[in-house]
PDB file of C-alpha atoms in Angstrom:
ATOM      1  CA  UNK A   1       0.187  -0.217  -0.158  1.00 53.00           C
ATOM      2  CA  UNK A   2       2.841   2.338   0.655  1.00 64.00           C
ATOM      3  CA  UNK A   3       4.094   1.749  -2.796  1.00 81.00           C
ATOM      4  CA  UNK A   4       1.085   3.002  -4.380  1.00 78.00           C
ATOM      5  CA  UNK A   5       0.705   5.846  -1.991  1.00 80.00           C
ATOM      6  CA  UNK A   6       4.699   7.069  -2.720  1.00 85.00           C
ATOM      7  CA  UNK A   7       3.609   6.458  -6.596  1.00 86.00           C
ATOM      8  CA  UNK A   8       0.253   8.580  -6.609  1.00 85.00           C
ATOM      9  CA  UNK A   9       2.712  11.113  -4.742  1.00 86.00           C
ATOM     10  CA  UNK A  10       5.043  11.294  -7.892  1.00 90.00           C
ATOM     11  CA  UNK A  11       2.136  11.673 -10.120  1.00 88.00           C
ATOM     12  CA  UNK A  12       0.974  14.294  -8.102  1.00 89.00           C
ATOM     13  CA  UNK A  13       4.386  16.459  -7.985  1.00 91.00           C
ATOM     14  CA  UNK A  14       4.215  15.544 -11.622  1.00 92.00           C
ATOM     15  CA  UNK A  15       1.089  17.320 -11.979  1.00 91.00           C
ATOM     16  CA  UNK A  16       2.086  20.378  -9.986  1.00 92.00           C
ATOM     17  CA  UNK A  17       5.941  21.007 -11.410  1.00 93.00           C
ATOM     18  CA  UNK A  18       6.444  23.873 -13.399  1.00 92.00           C
ATOM     19  CA  UNK A  19       9.693  22.031 -15.145  1.00 95.00           C
ATOM     20  CA  UNK A  20       7.286  19.423 -16.668  1.00 93.00           C
ATOM     21  CA  UNK A  21       5.816  19.872 -19.456  1.00 95.00           C
ATOM     22  CA  UNK A  22       1.964  19.660 -20.493  1.00 94.00           C
ATOM     23  CA  UNK A  23       1.754  15.994 -21.743  1.00 96.00           C
ATOM     24  CA  UNK A  24       3.495  15.006 -19.132  1.00 94.00           C
ATOM     25  CA  UNK A  25       1.283  16.570 -17.063  1.00 92.00           C
ATOM     26  CA  UNK A  26      -2.015  15.238 -18.513  1.00 94.00           C
ATOM     27  CA  UNK A  27       0.043  11.214 -18.549  1.00 94.00           C
ATOM     28  CA  UNK A  28       0.016  11.818 -15.203  1.00 90.00           C
ATOM     29  CA  UNK A  29      -3.747  12.962 -14.835  1.00 91.00           C
ATOM     30  CA  UNK A  30      -4.929  10.296 -16.653  1.00 92.00           C
ATOM     31  CA  UNK A  31      -3.195   7.383 -14.590  1.00 89.00           C
ATOM     32  CA  UNK A  32      -4.524   9.454 -11.052  1.00 87.00           C
ATOM     33  CA  UNK A  33      -7.353   9.351 -12.800  1.00 87.00           C
ATOM     34  CA  UNK A  34      -7.546   5.800 -14.042  1.00 88.00           C
ATOM     35  CA  UNK A  35      -5.548   3.967 -11.554  1.00 85.00           C
ATOM     36  CA  UNK A  36      -5.357   6.323  -7.940  1.00 77.00           C
ATOM     37  CA  UNK A  37      -9.588   6.891  -7.927  1.00 74.00           C
ATOM     38  CA  UNK A  38      -8.196  10.652  -9.075  1.00 68.00           C
ATOM     39  CA  UNK A  39      -5.235  10.619  -6.748  1.00 61.00           C
ATOM     40  CA  UNK A  40      -6.939   9.706  -3.407  1.00 64.00           C
ATOM     41  CA  UNK A  41      -5.378   6.509  -1.645  1.00 62.00           C
ATOM     42  CA  UNK A  42      -5.562   5.944   1.480  1.00 58.00           C
ATOM     43  CA  UNK A  43      -2.366   5.905   3.743  1.00 54.00           C
ATOM     44  CA  UNK A  44      -2.299   4.199   7.436  1.00 51.00           C
ATOM     45  CA  UNK A  45      -1.199   6.504   9.759  1.00 52.00           C
ATOM     46  CA  UNK A  46       1.420   5.409  11.952  1.00 49.00           C
ATOM     47  CA  UNK A  47       2.197   2.103   9.730  1.00 60.00           C
ATOM     48  CA  UNK A  48       4.811   0.000  11.959  1.00 72.00           C
ATOM     49  CA  UNK A  49       6.580   3.159  13.613  1.00 80.00           C
ATOM     50  CA  UNK A  50       7.532   3.204  16.987  1.00 85.00           C
ATOM     51  CA  UNK A  51       5.117   5.005  19.339  1.00 86.00           C
ATOM     52  CA  UNK A  52       7.666   5.661  21.320  1.00 89.00           C
ATOM     53  CA  UNK A  53       9.262   7.594  19.065  1.00 92.00           C
ATOM     54  CA  UNK A  54       5.893   8.848  17.250  1.00 90.00           C
ATOM     55  CA  UNK A  55       5.049  10.126  21.537  1.00 91.00           C
ATOM     56  CA  UNK A  56       8.399  12.328  21.590  1.00 94.00           C
ATOM     57  CA  UNK A  57       7.714  13.686  17.902  1.00 93.00           C
ATOM     58  CA  UNK A  58       4.739  15.141  18.708  1.00 93.00           C
ATOM     59  CA  UNK A  59       5.666  16.156  22.204  1.00 94.00           C
ATOM     60  CA  UNK A  60       8.617  17.975  20.257  1.00 95.00           C
ATOM     61  CA  UNK A  61       6.336  19.738  18.309  1.00 94.00           C
ATOM     62  CA  UNK A  62       3.759  20.894  21.217  1.00 95.00           C
ATOM     63  CA  UNK A  63       7.147  22.698  22.737  1.00 95.00           C
ATOM     64  CA  UNK A  64       8.806  23.583  19.519  1.00 95.00           C
ATOM     65  CA  UNK A  65       8.709  27.838  19.033  1.00 94.00           C
ATOM     66  CA  UNK A  66       8.684  27.726  15.146  1.00 94.00           C
ATOM     67  CA  UNK A  67       5.149  24.972  15.194  1.00 93.00           C
ATOM     68  CA  UNK A  68       1.731  26.822  14.733  1.00 94.00           C
ATOM     69  CA  UNK A  69      -0.743  27.061  17.757  1.00 94.00           C
ATOM     70  CA  UNK A  70      -2.821  25.037  15.480  1.00 94.00           C
ATOM     71  CA  UNK A  71      -0.192  21.890  14.783  1.00 93.00           C
ATOM     72  CA  UNK A  72       0.544  22.282  18.070  1.00 94.00           C
ATOM     73  CA  UNK A  73      -3.000  21.883  18.987  1.00 94.00           C
ATOM     74  CA  UNK A  74      -3.442  19.021  17.086  1.00 93.00           C
ATOM     75  CA  UNK A  75       0.016  17.047  18.489  1.00 93.00           C
ATOM     76  CA  UNK A  76      -1.713  17.353  21.850  1.00 94.00           C
ATOM     77  CA  UNK A  77      -4.788  15.602  20.513  1.00 92.00           C
ATOM     78  CA  UNK A  78      -3.189  12.936  18.506  1.00 92.00           C
ATOM     79  CA  UNK A  79      -1.113  12.742  21.957  1.00 91.00           C
ATOM     80  CA  UNK A  80      -4.050  12.259  24.179  1.00 90.00           C
ATOM     81  CA  UNK A  81      -5.524   9.533  21.828  1.00 88.00           C
ATOM     82  CA  UNK A  82      -2.003   8.070  22.065  1.00 84.00           C
ATOM     83  CA  UNK A  83      -2.517   7.735  25.707  1.00 76.00           C
ATOM     84  CA  UNK A  84      -4.182   4.412  27.052  1.00 71.00           C
ATOM     85  CA  UNK A  85      -6.974   3.568  28.394  1.00 59.00           C
ATOM     86  CA  UNK A  86      -6.501   3.495  32.608  1.00 55.00           C
TER      87      UNK A  86
END
């Protein structure tokens, strides 16, 4: 599944890249429409990632002054969702 996600991402990148020819952009859009449901490819949220590392990354986002308030709120919510139920 991850491989298909990477393929779809590559086609999307080609469409938005100003250095790609119109012909190649049309081909990329055609492939997205026919093989990837218009580019809507589902991706598993934490597929194979160490939950401890994910939690540490979220905590780092919360304390990082360069992260927007909206992103900090999302990180807090995800971190709360990861907490084991007691």
